[in-house]
Amino acid sequence: LWSAEKALWFVMGSKLSVDDSVRVLIVGGGFGGIAAATQLKSWGVPFILVDMRDAFHHNVAALRASVDSGFAPKTFISYSITFGDSFRQAKVVSIDLEKQHVLLHDGEELSFSHLILATGSDGPFPGKFNRIVDRQSAIQTYEDMVKEVQKAPRVVVVGGGSAGVEMAAEIKTEYPTKEVILIHSKIALADVELLPSVRQKVKEILIQKGVHILLSERVSNLSMLTLNQFKENMTVKTDKGTEIATDMVILCTGIKVNSSAYRSAFSDKMASDGALKVNEHLQVEGYDNVYAIGDCAHVKEPKMAYHAELHANVVVTNIINSLTQKPLKTYKPGSLTFLLSMGKNNGVGQINGYYVGCFIVTLIKSRDLFVSKSWKEMGQRMPC
């Protein structure tokens, strides 16, 4: 294994001078991946960021991009402008832990001294977008979705977790005259980890906006329905026998961890959901130079962009500490901070376990959904 003794290093200001045996490979350029890459860049530590797309997707704002024309360009930020030659657009197909390299889809091998797995998760469009297309085509896909939403007088949103409630609120905020029905298989809306008062407020905001809510019912004919497209007079059926006529169906359920890049190398280190088992330093169990962050790390907390960024801070610190023979930092999930944007003029959530209302959440999140923060972190100017 690569060892710290091999690196002749000295610290110049906040730059770390390392020998050429050090190369950190980051697999996945989501919130955790770009946070790790920007920190390594500022430390002067050699790294390669690999992602199958050419632009970072700020998917926290994906739902608004699907209803608000002209918003999508703010949600895709070029990797190469920020990271230059340290970015490689490719898909990782396998990892060789003995030889310490990964194999890309085009047959190229990339070697590493340290590996950060930040593969994220996948789910239905528009909440997630994991297709291999260029930035302009990705933006166009969202602009096309806006046109479909605009055409549909009636919309059904399937799934009342955080994505579903935010989706329903976004549609009703942008298009108050549309009929929006939210169908949720459970008894309470939003995420189970949230305070009951927050979940109750979510329901109240939706009702106040005019969203019709069906709880404890599951859509039974999903495979027969056309998703994300205007199609007049579709019938959505539920397991309780309810039938709803609609013109558009949007799916907001079923987030899955992206494990394909590491599944064969770490089959014995995976939790049941496909995430990687990590220790308190966020190292994959049994490896001191392999880390997992974000949605693909098995940590007892909700899978959120905010947590991925906290993981990245710990992991970059630990890579630097391992190179400079300092003790490693531990990651402890804290009391939950979770903000729900309910359209650009409303929201609710909790900060460190305490309820926060509309004014604070709108100020912090709902108005721009943190897009300006991501452009700033990537060192680029956001389009108007």
mmCIF file of N, CA and C in Angstrom, residues 120-204:
data_model
loop_
_atom_site.group_PDB
_atom_site.id
_atom_site.type_symbol
_atom_site.label_atom_id
_atom_site.label_comp_id
_atom_site.label_asym_id
_atom_site.label_seq_id
_atom_site.Cartn_x
_atom_site.Cartn_y
_atom_site.Cartn_z
ATOM 1 N N GLY A 120 -23.041 9.037 -5.576
ATOM 2 C CA GLY A 120 -24.380 9.600 -5.432
ATOM 3 C C GLY A 120 -25.499 8.594 -5.616
ATOM 4 N N SER A 121 -26.657 9.105 -5.988
ATOM 5 C CA SER A 121 -27.815 8.229 -6.152
ATOM 6 C C SER A 121 -28.562 8.608 -7.417
ATOM 7 N N ASP A 122 -29.426 7.730 -7.840
ATOM 8 C CA ASP A 122 -30.214 7.976 -9.030
ATOM 9 C C ASP A 122 -31.691 7.855 -8.677
ATOM 10 N N GLY A 123 -32.515 8.455 -9.481
ATOM 11 C CA GLY A 123 -33.949 8.396 -9.272
ATOM 12 C C GLY A 123 -34.629 8.946 -10.500
ATOM 13 N N PRO A 124 -35.941 9.041 -10.461
ATOM 14 C CA PRO A 124 -36.649 9.473 -11.660
ATOM 15 C C PRO A 124 -36.421 10.952 -11.988
ATOM 16 N N PHE A 125 -36.385 11.252 -13.288
ATOM 17 C CA PHE A 125 -36.411 12.622 -13.777
ATOM 18 C C PHE A 125 -37.776 13.209 -13.400
ATOM 19 N N PRO A 126 -37.898 14.482 -13.028
ATOM 20 C CA PRO A 126 -36.900 15.551 -13.097
ATOM 21 C C PRO A 126 -36.033 15.741 -11.848
ATOM 22 N N GLY A 127 -36.312 15.021 -10.764
ATOM 23 C CA GLY A 127 -35.525 15.207 -9.535
ATOM 24 C C GLY A 127 -34.066 14.855 -9.717
ATOM 25 N N LYS A 128 -33.791 13.827 -10.509
ATOM 26 C CA LYS A 128 -32.414 13.417 -10.813
ATOM 27 C C LYS A 128 -32.234 13.410 -12.326
ATOM 28 N N PHE A 129 -30.990 13.587 -12.765
ATOM 29 C CA PHE A 129 -30.699 13.567 -14.196
ATOM 30 C C PHE A 129 -29.325 12.951 -14.387
ATOM 31 N N ASN A 130 -29.293 11.651 -14.654
ATOM 32 C CA ASN A 130 -28.003 10.962 -14.767
ATOM 33 C C ASN A 130 -27.732 10.447 -16.173
ATOM 34 N N ARG A 131 -28.248 11.163 -17.182
ATOM 35 C CA ARG A 131 -27.995 10.732 -18.561
ATOM 36 C C ARG A 131 -26.675 11.305 -19.055
ATOM 37 N N ILE A 132 -26.023 10.554 -19.955
ATOM 38 C CA ILE A 132 -24.739 11.013 -20.495
ATOM 39 C C ILE A 132 -25.004 11.899 -21.705
ATOM 40 N N VAL A 133 -25.243 13.172 -21.446
ATOM 41 C CA VAL A 133 -25.414 14.147 -22.525
ATOM 42 C C VAL A 133 -24.655 15.412 -22.146
ATOM 43 N N ASP A 134 -24.435 16.284 -23.139
ATOM 44 C CA ASP A 134 -23.711 17.520 -22.843
ATOM 45 C C ASP A 134 -24.622 18.510 -22.119
ATOM 46 N N ARG A 135 -23.999 19.550 -21.583
ATOM 47 C CA ARG A 135 -24.710 20.535 -20.754
ATOM 48 C C ARG A 135 -25.914 21.127 -21.478
ATOM 49 N N GLN A 136 -25.735 21.496 -22.751
ATOM 50 C CA GLN A 136 -26.811 22.144 -23.491
ATOM 51 C C GLN A 136 -28.014 21.214 -23.667
ATOM 52 N N SER A 137 -27.739 19.932 -23.956
ATOM 53 C CA SER A 137 -28.836 18.955 -24.116
ATOM 54 C C SER A 137 -29.551 18.721 -22.788
ATOM 55 N N ALA A 138 -28.787 18.729 -21.705
ATOM 56 C CA ALA A 138 -29.387 18.545 -20.374
ATOM 57 C C ALA A 138 -30.331 19.701 -20.068
ATOM 58 N N ILE A 139 -29.867 20.922 -20.340
ATOM 59 C CA ILE A 139 -30.701 22.113 -20.120
ATOM 60 C C ILE A 139 -31.971 22.015 -20.965
ATOM 61 N N GLN A 140 -31.812 21.592 -22.223
ATOM 62 C CA GLN A 140 -32.951 21.489 -23.133
ATOM 63 C C GLN A 140 -33.991 20.482 -22.644
ATOM 64 N N THR A 141 -33.518 19.389 -22.028
ATOM 65 C CA THR A 141 -34.433 18.372 -21.498
ATOM 66 C C THR A 141 -35.362 18.988 -20.449
ATOM 67 N N TYR A 142 -34.799 19.864 -19.596
ATOM 68 C CA TYR A 142 -35.625 20.544 -18.586
ATOM 69 C C TYR A 142 -36.543 21.584 -19.226
ATOM 70 N N GLU A 143 -36.040 22.319 -20.204
ATOM 71 C CA GLU A 143 -36.887 23.308 -20.884
ATOM 72 C C GLU A 143 -38.064 22.627 -21.587
ATOM 73 N N ASP A 144 -37.812 21.432 -22.145
ATOM 74 C CA ASP A 144 -38.895 20.667 -22.791
ATOM 75 C C ASP A 144 -39.946 20.241 -21.770
ATOM 76 N N MET A 145 -39.463 19.855 -20.575
ATOM 77 C CA MET A 145 -40.373 19.451 -19.490
ATOM 78 C C MET A 145 -41.275 20.634 -19.076
ATOM 79 N N VAL A 146 -40.680 21.850 -19.019
ATOM 80 C CA VAL A 146 -41.467 23.045 -18.669
ATOM 81 C C VAL A 146 -42.648 23.192 -19.636
ATOM 82 N N LYS A 147 -42.373 23.000 -20.928
ATOM 83 C CA LYS A 147 -43.434 23.142 -21.946
ATOM 84 C C LYS A 147 -44.546 22.117 -21.736
ATOM 85 N N GLU A 148 -44.162 20.897 -21.336
ATOM 86 C CA GLU A 148 -45.161 19.851 -21.078
ATOM 87 C C GLU A 148 -46.036 20.223 -19.880
ATOM 88 N N VAL A 149 -45.385 20.713 -18.813
ATOM 89 C CA VAL A 149 -46.130 21.132 -17.611
ATOM 90 C C VAL A 149 -47.098 22.264 -17.972
ATOM 91 N N GLN A 150 -46.614 23.203 -18.770
ATOM 92 C CA GLN A 150 -47.453 24.353 -19.149
ATOM 93 C C GLN A 150 -48.717 23.918 -19.890
ATOM 94 N N LYS A 151 -48.606 22.842 -20.679
ATOM 95 C CA LYS A 151 -49.747 22.375 -21.479
ATOM 96 C C LYS A 151 -50.798 21.638 -20.651
ATOM 97 N N ALA A 152 -50.387 21.107 -19.473
ATOM 98 C CA ALA A 152 -51.270 20.203 -18.713
ATOM 99 C C ALA A 152 -52.107 20.958 -17.686
ATOM 100 N N PRO A 153 -53.458 20.973 -17.849
ATOM 101 C CA PRO A 153 -54.292 21.630 -16.829
ATOM 102 C C PRO A 153 -54.340 20.867 -15.514
ATOM 103 N N ARG A 154 -54.122 19.515 -15.594
ATOM 104 C CA ARG A 154 -54.175 18.678 -14.372
ATOM 105 C C ARG A 154 -52.891 17.853 -14.275
ATOM 106 N N VAL A 155 -52.290 17.861 -13.095
ATOM 107 C CA VAL A 155 -51.032 17.130 -12.885
ATOM 108 C C VAL A 155 -51.145 16.262 -11.641
ATOM 109 N N VAL A 156 -50.698 14.999 -11.758
ATOM 110 C CA VAL A 156 -50.587 14.118 -10.588
ATOM 111 C C VAL A 156 -49.111 13.947 -10.253
ATOM 112 N N VAL A 157 -48.753 14.181 -8.984
ATOM 113 C CA VAL A 157 -47.399 13.933 -8.480
ATOM 114 C C VAL A 157 -47.461 12.652 -7.652
ATOM 115 N N VAL A 158 -46.632 11.676 -8.010
ATOM 116 C CA VAL A 158 -46.629 10.390 -7.306
ATOM 117 C C VAL A 158 -45.458 10.366 -6.326
ATOM 118 N N GLY A 159 -45.771 10.240 -5.032
ATOM 119 C CA GLY A 159 -44.738 10.205 -3.995
ATOM 120 C C GLY A 159 -44.745 11.481 -3.184
ATOM 121 N N GLY A 160 -44.923 11.350 -1.862
ATOM 122 C CA GLY A 160 -45.007 12.522 -0.997
ATOM 123 C C GLY A 160 -43.869 12.625 -0.011
ATOM 124 N N GLY A 161 -42.687 12.132 -0.421
ATOM 125 C CA GLY A 161 -41.474 12.414 0.359
ATOM 126 C C GLY A 161 -41.067 13.856 0.096
ATOM 127 N N SER A 162 -39.815 14.223 0.447
ATOM 128 C CA SER A 162 -39.431 15.632 0.288
ATOM 129 C C SER A 162 -39.492 16.074 -1.172
ATOM 130 N N ALA A 163 -39.091 15.205 -2.116
ATOM 131 C CA ALA A 163 -39.125 15.595 -3.535
ATOM 132 C C ALA A 163 -40.555 15.819 -4.003
ATOM 133 N N GLY A 164 -41.465 14.933 -3.635
ATOM 134 C CA GLY A 164 -42.854 15.040 -4.077
ATOM 135 C C GLY A 164 -43.552 16.285 -3.551
ATOM 136 N N VAL A 165 -43.339 16.603 -2.263
ATOM 137 C CA VAL A 165 -44.015 17.784 -1.710
ATOM 138 C C VAL A 165 -43.433 19.064 -2.314
ATOM 139 N N GLU A 166 -42.107 19.078 -2.555
ATOM 140 C CA GLU A 166 -41.493 20.248 -3.183
ATOM 141 C C GLU A 166 -41.968 20.392 -4.626
ATOM 142 N N MET A 167 -42.102 19.262 -5.347
ATOM 143 C CA MET A 167 -42.583 19.296 -6.730
ATOM 144 C C MET A 167 -43.992 19.871 -6.806
ATOM 145 N N ALA A 168 -44.900 19.353 -5.965
ATOM 146 C CA ALA A 168 -46.287 19.830 -5.963
ATOM 147 C C ALA A 168 -46.340 21.328 -5.661
ATOM 148 N N ALA A 169 -45.528 21.771 -4.702
ATOM 149 C CA ALA A 169 -45.503 23.187 -4.334
ATOM 150 C C ALA A 169 -44.952 24.051 -5.462
ATOM 151 N N GLU A 170 -43.910 23.574 -6.143
ATOM 152 C CA GLU A 170 -43.333 24.328 -7.265
ATOM 153 C C GLU A 170 -44.361 24.535 -8.377
ATOM 154 N N ILE A 171 -45.103 23.477 -8.721
ATOM 155 C CA ILE A 171 -46.099 23.585 -9.795
ATOM 156 C C ILE A 171 -47.183 24.590 -9.399
ATOM 157 N N LYS A 172 -47.699 24.451 -8.179
ATOM 158 C CA LYS A 172 -48.790 25.314 -7.727
ATOM 159 C C LYS A 172 -48.358 26.780 -7.577
ATOM 160 N N THR A 173 -47.074 26.994 -7.232
ATOM 161 C CA THR A 173 -46.570 28.362 -7.097
ATOM 162 C C THR A 173 -46.454 29.026 -8.470
ATOM 163 N N GLU A 174 -45.911 28.277 -9.423
ATOM 164 C CA GLU A 174 -45.702 28.819 -10.777
ATOM 165 C C GLU A 174 -47.014 28.901 -11.561
ATOM 166 N N TYR A 175 -47.907 27.921 -11.340
ATOM 167 C CA TYR A 175 -49.170 27.842 -12.097
ATOM 168 C C TYR A 175 -50.347 27.617 -11.136
ATOM 169 N N PRO A 176 -50.794 28.663 -10.454
ATOM 170 C CA PRO A 176 -51.814 28.510 -9.405
ATOM 171 C C PRO A 176 -53.146 27.936 -9.892
ATOM 172 N N THR A 177 -53.448 28.067 -11.186
ATOM 173 C CA THR A 177 -54.759 27.595 -11.674
ATOM 174 C C THR A 177 -54.768 26.109 -12.021
ATOM 175 N N LYS A 178 -53.615 25.476 -12.077
ATOM 176 C CA LYS A 178 -53.584 24.036 -12.405
ATOM 177 C C LYS A 178 -54.126 23.210 -11.242
ATOM 178 N N GLU A 179 -54.753 22.085 -11.582
ATOM 179 C CA GLU A 179 -55.177 21.135 -10.548
ATOM 180 C C GLU A 179 -53.995 20.199 -10.270
ATOM 181 N N VAL A 180 -53.516 20.199 -9.039
ATOM 182 C CA VAL A 180 -52.384 19.337 -8.669
ATOM 183 C C VAL A 180 -52.835 18.364 -7.587
ATOM 184 N N ILE A 181 -52.626 17.062 -7.861
ATOM 185 C CA ILE A 181 -52.970 16.027 -6.883
ATOM 186 C C ILE A 181 -51.690 15.290 -6.494
ATOM 187 N N LEU A 182 -51.452 15.184 -5.197
ATOM 188 C CA LEU A 182 -50.275 14.482 -4.666
ATOM 189 C C LEU A 182 -50.737 13.157 -4.058
ATOM 190 N N ILE A 183 -50.164 12.051 -4.537
ATOM 191 C CA ILE A 183 -50.528 10.722 -4.011
ATOM 192 C C ILE A 183 -49.336 10.158 -3.251
ATOM 193 N N HIS A 184 -49.577 9.770 -2.003
ATOM 194 C CA HIS A 184 -48.494 9.286 -1.136
ATOM 195 C C HIS A 184 -48.930 7.993 -0.444
ATOM 196 N N SER A 185 -48.044 7.005 -0.461
ATOM 197 C CA SER A 185 -48.415 5.686 0.074
ATOM 198 C C SER A 185 -48.417 5.625 1.600
ATOM 199 N N LYS A 186 -47.803 6.630 2.237
ATOM 200 C CA LYS A 186 -47.729 6.616 3.709
ATOM 201 C C LYS A 186 -48.734 7.596 4.307
ATOM 202 N N ILE A 187 -48.773 7.608 5.643
ATOM 203 C CA ILE A 187 -49.789 8.406 6.334
ATOM 204 C C ILE A 187 -49.361 9.856 6.551
ATOM 205 N N ALA A 188 -48.031 10.102 6.602
ATOM 206 C CA ALA A 188 -47.533 11.471 6.804
ATOM 207 C C ALA A 188 -46.617 11.862 5.652
ATOM 208 N N LEU A 189 -46.630 13.160 5.313
ATOM 209 C CA LEU A 189 -45.818 13.652 4.197
ATOM 210 C C LEU A 189 -44.371 13.905 4.613
ATOM 211 N N ALA A 190 -43.525 14.089 3.593
ATOM 212 C CA ALA A 190 -42.100 14.405 3.762
ATOM 213 C C ALA A 190 -41.345 13.259 4.447
ATOM 214 N N ASP A 191 -40.164 13.556 4.996
ATOM 215 C CA ASP A 191 -39.276 12.493 5.465
ATOM 216 C C ASP A 191 -39.499 12.130 6.919
ATOM 217 N N VAL A 192 -39.340 10.843 7.200
ATOM 218 C CA VAL A 192 -39.618 10.289 8.523
ATOM 219 C C VAL A 192 -38.724 10.898 9.606
ATOM 220 N N GLU A 193 -37.523 11.372 9.214
ATOM 221 C CA GLU A 193 -36.592 11.930 10.205
ATOM 222 C C GLU A 193 -36.991 13.330 10.685
ATOM 223 N N LEU A 194 -37.920 13.961 9.986
ATOM 224 C CA LEU A 194 -38.302 15.337 10.322
ATOM 225 C C LEU A 194 -39.199 15.405 11.552
ATOM 226 N N LEU A 195 -39.160 16.547 12.222
ATOM 227 C CA LEU A 195 -40.044 16.786 13.361
ATOM 228 C C LEU A 195 -41.504 16.679 12.911
ATOM 229 N N PRO A 196 -42.374 16.111 13.745
ATOM 230 C CA PRO A 196 -43.796 16.043 13.396
ATOM 231 C C PRO A 196 -44.390 17.414 13.061
ATOM 232 N N SER A 197 -43.929 18.461 13.757
ATOM 233 C CA SER A 197 -44.444 19.816 13.495
ATOM 234 C C SER A 197 -44.072 20.288 12.085
ATOM 235 N N VAL A 198 -42.896 19.890 11.600
ATOM 236 C CA VAL A 198 -42.466 20.253 10.244
ATOM 237 C C VAL A 198 -43.331 19.525 9.213
ATOM 238 N N ARG A 199 -43.564 18.225 9.467
ATOM 239 C CA ARG A 199 -44.356 17.422 8.524
ATOM 240 C C ARG A 199 -45.805 17.931 8.453
ATOM 241 N N GLN A 200 -46.317 18.353 9.599
ATOM 242 C CA GLN A 200 -47.668 18.911 9.648
ATOM 243 C C GLN A 200 -47.745 20.232 8.868
ATOM 244 N N LYS A 201 -46.717 21.058 9.032
ATOM 245 C CA LYS A 201 -46.685 22.358 8.343
ATOM 246 C C LYS A 201 -46.608 22.162 6.827
ATOM 247 N N VAL A 202 -45.853 21.158 6.385
ATOM 248 C CA VAL A 202 -45.767 20.827 4.953
ATOM 249 C C VAL A 202 -47.170 20.590 4.391
ATOM 250 N N LYS A 203 -47.943 19.798 5.125
ATOM 251 C CA LYS A 203 -49.321 19.486 4.706
ATOM 252 C C LYS A 203 -50.167 20.757 4.635
ATOM 253 N N GLU A 204 -50.031 21.594 5.658
ATOM 254 C CA GLU A 204 -50.808 22.839 5.702
ATOM 255 C C GLU A 204 -50.467 23.768 4.532
#
